[in-house]
CSV table of C-alpha atoms in Angstrom, one decimal:
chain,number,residue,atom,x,y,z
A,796,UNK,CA,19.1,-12.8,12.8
A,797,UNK,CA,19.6,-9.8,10.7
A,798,UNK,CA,21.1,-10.4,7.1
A,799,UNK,CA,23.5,-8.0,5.3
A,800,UNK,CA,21.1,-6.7,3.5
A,801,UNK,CA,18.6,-5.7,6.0
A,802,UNK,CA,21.7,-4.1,8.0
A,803,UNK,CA,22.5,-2.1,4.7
A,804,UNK,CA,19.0,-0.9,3.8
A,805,UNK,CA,18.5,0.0,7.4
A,806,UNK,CA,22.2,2.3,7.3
A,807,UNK,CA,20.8,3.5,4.5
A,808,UNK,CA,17.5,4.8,5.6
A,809,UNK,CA,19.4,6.6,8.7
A,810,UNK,CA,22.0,8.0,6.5
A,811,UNK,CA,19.0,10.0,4.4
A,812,UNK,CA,17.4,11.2,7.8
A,813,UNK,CA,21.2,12.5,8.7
A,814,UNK,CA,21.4,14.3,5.5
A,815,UNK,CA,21.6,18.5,5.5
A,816,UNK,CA,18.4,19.4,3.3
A,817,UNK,CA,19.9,22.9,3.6
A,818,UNK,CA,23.0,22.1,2.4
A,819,UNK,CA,22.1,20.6,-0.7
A,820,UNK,CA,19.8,23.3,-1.5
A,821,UNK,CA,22.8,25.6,-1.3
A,822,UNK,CA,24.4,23.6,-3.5
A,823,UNK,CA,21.8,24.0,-5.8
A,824,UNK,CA,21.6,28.1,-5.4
A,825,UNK,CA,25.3,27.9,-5.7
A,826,UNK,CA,25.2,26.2,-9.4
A,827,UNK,CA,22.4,28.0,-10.5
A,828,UNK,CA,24.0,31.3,-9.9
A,829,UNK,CA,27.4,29.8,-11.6
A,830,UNK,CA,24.7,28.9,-14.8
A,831,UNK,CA,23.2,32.3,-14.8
A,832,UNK,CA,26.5,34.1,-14.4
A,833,UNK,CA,27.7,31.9,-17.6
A,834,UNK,CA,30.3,29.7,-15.8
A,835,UNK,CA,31.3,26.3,-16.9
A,836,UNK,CA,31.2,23.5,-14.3
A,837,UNK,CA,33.8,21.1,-13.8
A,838,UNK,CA,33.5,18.0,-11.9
A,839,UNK,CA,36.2,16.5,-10.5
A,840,UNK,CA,36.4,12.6,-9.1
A,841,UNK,CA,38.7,9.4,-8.6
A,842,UNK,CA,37.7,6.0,-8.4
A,843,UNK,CA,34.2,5.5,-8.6
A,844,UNK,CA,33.6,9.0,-8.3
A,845,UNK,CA,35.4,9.5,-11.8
A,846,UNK,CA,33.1,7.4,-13.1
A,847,UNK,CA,30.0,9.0,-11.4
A,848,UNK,CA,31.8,12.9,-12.8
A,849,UNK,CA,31.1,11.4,-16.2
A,850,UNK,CA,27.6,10.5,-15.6
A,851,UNK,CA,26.8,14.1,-13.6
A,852,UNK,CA,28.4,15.6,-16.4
A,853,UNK,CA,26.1,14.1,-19.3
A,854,UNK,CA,23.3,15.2,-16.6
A,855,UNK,CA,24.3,18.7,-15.8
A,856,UNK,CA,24.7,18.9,-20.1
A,857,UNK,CA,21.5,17.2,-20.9
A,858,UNK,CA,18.6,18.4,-18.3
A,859,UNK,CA,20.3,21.6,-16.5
A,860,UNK,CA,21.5,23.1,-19.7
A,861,UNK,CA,25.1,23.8,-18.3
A,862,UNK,CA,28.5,23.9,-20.1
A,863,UNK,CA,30.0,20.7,-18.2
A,864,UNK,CA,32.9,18.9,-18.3
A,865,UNK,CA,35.3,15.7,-16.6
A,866,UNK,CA,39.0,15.9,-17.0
A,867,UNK,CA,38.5,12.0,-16.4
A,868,UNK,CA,36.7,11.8,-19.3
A,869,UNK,CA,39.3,12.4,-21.8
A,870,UNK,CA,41.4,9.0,-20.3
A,871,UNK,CA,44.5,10.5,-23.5
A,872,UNK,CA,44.9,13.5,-21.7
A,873,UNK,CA,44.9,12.6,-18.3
A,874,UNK,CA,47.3,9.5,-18.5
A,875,UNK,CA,49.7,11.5,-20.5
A,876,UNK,CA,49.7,14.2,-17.5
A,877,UNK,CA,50.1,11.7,-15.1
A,878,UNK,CA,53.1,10.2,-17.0
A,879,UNK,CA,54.8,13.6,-17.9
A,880,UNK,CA,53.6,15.6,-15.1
A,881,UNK,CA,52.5,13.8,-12.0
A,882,UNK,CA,49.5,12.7,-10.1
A,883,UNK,CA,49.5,15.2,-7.9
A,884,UNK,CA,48.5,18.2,-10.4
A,885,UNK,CA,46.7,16.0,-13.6
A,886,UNK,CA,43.9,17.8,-12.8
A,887,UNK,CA,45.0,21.2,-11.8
A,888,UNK,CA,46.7,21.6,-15.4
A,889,UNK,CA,43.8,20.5,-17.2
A,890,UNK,CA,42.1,22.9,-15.2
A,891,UNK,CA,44.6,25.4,-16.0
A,892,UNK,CA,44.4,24.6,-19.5
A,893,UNK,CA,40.9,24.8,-19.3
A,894,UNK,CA,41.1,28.3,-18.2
A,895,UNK,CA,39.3,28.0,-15.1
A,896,UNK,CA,37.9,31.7,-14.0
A,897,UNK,CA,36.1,33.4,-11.9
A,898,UNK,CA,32.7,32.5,-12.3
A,899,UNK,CA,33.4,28.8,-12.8
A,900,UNK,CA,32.3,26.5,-10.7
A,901,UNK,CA,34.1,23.2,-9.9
A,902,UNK,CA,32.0,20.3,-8.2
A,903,UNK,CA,33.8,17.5,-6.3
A,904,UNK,CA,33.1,13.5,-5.5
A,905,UNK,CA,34.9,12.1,-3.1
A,906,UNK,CA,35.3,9.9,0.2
A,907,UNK,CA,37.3,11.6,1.9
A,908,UNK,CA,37.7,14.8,0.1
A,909,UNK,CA,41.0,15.5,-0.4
A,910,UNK,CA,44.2,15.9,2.6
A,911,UNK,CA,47.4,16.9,1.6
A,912,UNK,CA,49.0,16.0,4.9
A,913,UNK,CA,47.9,12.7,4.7
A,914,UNK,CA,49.1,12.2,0.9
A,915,UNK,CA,45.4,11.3,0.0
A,916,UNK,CA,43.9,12.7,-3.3
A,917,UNK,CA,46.4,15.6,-3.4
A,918,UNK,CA,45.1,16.4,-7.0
A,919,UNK,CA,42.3,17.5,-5.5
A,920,UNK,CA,43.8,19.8,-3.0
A,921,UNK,CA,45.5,21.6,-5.9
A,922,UNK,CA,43.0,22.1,-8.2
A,923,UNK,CA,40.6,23.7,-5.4
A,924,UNK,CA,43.8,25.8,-4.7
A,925,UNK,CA,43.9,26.5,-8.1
A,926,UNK,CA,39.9,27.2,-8.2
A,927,UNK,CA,40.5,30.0,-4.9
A,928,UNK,CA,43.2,31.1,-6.3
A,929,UNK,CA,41.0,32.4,-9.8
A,930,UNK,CA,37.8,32.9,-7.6
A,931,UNK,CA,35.7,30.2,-9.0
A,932,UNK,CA,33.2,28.8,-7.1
A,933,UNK,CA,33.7,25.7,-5.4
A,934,UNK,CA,31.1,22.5,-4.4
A,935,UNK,CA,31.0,19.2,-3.1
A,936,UNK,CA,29.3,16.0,-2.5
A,937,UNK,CA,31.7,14.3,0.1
A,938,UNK,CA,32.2,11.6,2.9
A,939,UNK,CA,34.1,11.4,6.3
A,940,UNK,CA,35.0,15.0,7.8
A,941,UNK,CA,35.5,16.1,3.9
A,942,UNK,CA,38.7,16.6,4.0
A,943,UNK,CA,39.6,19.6,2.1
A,944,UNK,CA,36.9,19.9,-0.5
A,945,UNK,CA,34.8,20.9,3.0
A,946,UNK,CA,37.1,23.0,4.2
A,947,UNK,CA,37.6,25.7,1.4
A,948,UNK,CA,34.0,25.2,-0.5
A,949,UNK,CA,30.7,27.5,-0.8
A,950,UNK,CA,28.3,24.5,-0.1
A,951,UNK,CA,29.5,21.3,0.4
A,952,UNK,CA,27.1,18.2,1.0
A,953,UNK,CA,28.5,15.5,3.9
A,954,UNK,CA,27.3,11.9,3.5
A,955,UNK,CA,27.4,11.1,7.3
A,956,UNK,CA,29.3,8.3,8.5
A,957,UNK,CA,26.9,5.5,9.8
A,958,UNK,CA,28.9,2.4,9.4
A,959,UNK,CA,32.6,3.0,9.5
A,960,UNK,CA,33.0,-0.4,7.7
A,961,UNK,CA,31.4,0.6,4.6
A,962,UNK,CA,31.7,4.6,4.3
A,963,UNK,CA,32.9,4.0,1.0
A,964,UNK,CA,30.1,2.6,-0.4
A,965,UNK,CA,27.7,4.6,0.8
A,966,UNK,CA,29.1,7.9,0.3
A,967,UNK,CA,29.4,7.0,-3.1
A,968,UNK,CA,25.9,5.6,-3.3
A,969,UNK,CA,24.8,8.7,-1.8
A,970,UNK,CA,26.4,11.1,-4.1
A,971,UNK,CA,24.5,9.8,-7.3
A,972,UNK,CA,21.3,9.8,-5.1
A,973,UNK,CA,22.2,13.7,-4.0
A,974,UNK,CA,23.6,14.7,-7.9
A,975,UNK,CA,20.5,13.3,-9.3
A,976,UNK,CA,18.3,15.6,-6.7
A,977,UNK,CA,20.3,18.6,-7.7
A,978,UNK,CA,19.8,17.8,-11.5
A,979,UNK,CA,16.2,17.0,-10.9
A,980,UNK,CA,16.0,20.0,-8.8
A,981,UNK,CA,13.3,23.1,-10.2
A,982,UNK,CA,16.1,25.5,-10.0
A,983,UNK,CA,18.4,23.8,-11.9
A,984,UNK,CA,16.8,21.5,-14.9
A,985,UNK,CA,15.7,22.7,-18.0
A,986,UNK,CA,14.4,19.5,-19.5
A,987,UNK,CA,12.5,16.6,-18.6
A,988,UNK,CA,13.5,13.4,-18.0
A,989,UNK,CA,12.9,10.5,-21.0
A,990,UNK,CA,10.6,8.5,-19.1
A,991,UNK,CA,8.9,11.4,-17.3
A,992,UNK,CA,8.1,13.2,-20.6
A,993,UNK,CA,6.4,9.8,-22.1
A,994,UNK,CA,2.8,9.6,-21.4
């Protein structure tokens, strides 16, 4: 009989053959054109993908050389919008307070990707209206149909579905696997990795 982990590993394997090369390498034309025009990149996430926005941020910083930042990373400012302000736009202000502009770029994590109808990660929806609305590029690394990160952005990577039981876990494995190709990708870093540059 098959164990868990053989199931996983096997799901996981499929998932990677399903995965758009082409898209991600859009992606990655799609920041490096947001770098070269001097843009800032702002990555946006809930959950586990906060978390994983902090760590692509120190990456995009370190190795790609770009002006990055998390609005989840300051946790002062964001829980004092969500008190005063709302859920709904704690990151859309910060955005705006940020002075997001045309030639920014804003990079999503998510699951689903964002549905207003649905009431799911409306803060989302609003800062990518907010992001069309100044003409700032807009990217994503996201699960299920993609919701509306898919819908509105200039590349968008989908994790495919291949276990309906457990698309959360691997669309969130899967977007550290597909930000760490982008950050080790030639047309994006500037600077090799630690353990790569030791000889």
């Amino acid at each position: 009989m098959q164990s868990f982990t053989q199931k996983y590993l096997e799901e996981s394997i499929e998932l990677v053959r399903k995965l758009d090369a082409g898209t991600i390498e859009a992606v990655a034309e799609g920041l490096a054109a947001v770098r070269a025009g001097g843009g800032r990149l702002f990555i946006l996430g809930v959950g586990g993908s906060a978390g994983h926005a902090g760590h692509a941020v120190n990456d995009f910083r370190k190795l790609c050389g770009f002006e990055a930042y998390a609005p989840t990373d300051n946790v002062s400012e964001l829980t004092a919008r969500v008190n005063d302000e709302g859920w709904d736009t704690c990151f859309s202000e910060w955005l705006r307070g940020s002075r997001l502009r045309a030639g920014d770029g804003v990079l999503v994590f998510s699951v689903g990707g964002g549905n207003r109808e649905k009431n799911v990660s409306v803060n989302l929806v609003k800062s990518l209206e907010l992001a069309r609305q100044v003409g700032a590029k807009v990217f994503g690394i996201v699960g299920r149909d993609g919701g509306y990160t898919k819908q509105v952005a200039d590349a968008c990577v989908l994790i495919p579905t291949v276990a309906s039981d457990r698309t959360t876990p691997h669309t969130e494995g899967f977007c550290a696997v597909v930000w760490h190709l982008l950050v080790s990708h030639p047309m994006l870093q500037l600077i090799a990795t630690k353990w790569e540059s030791v000889k």
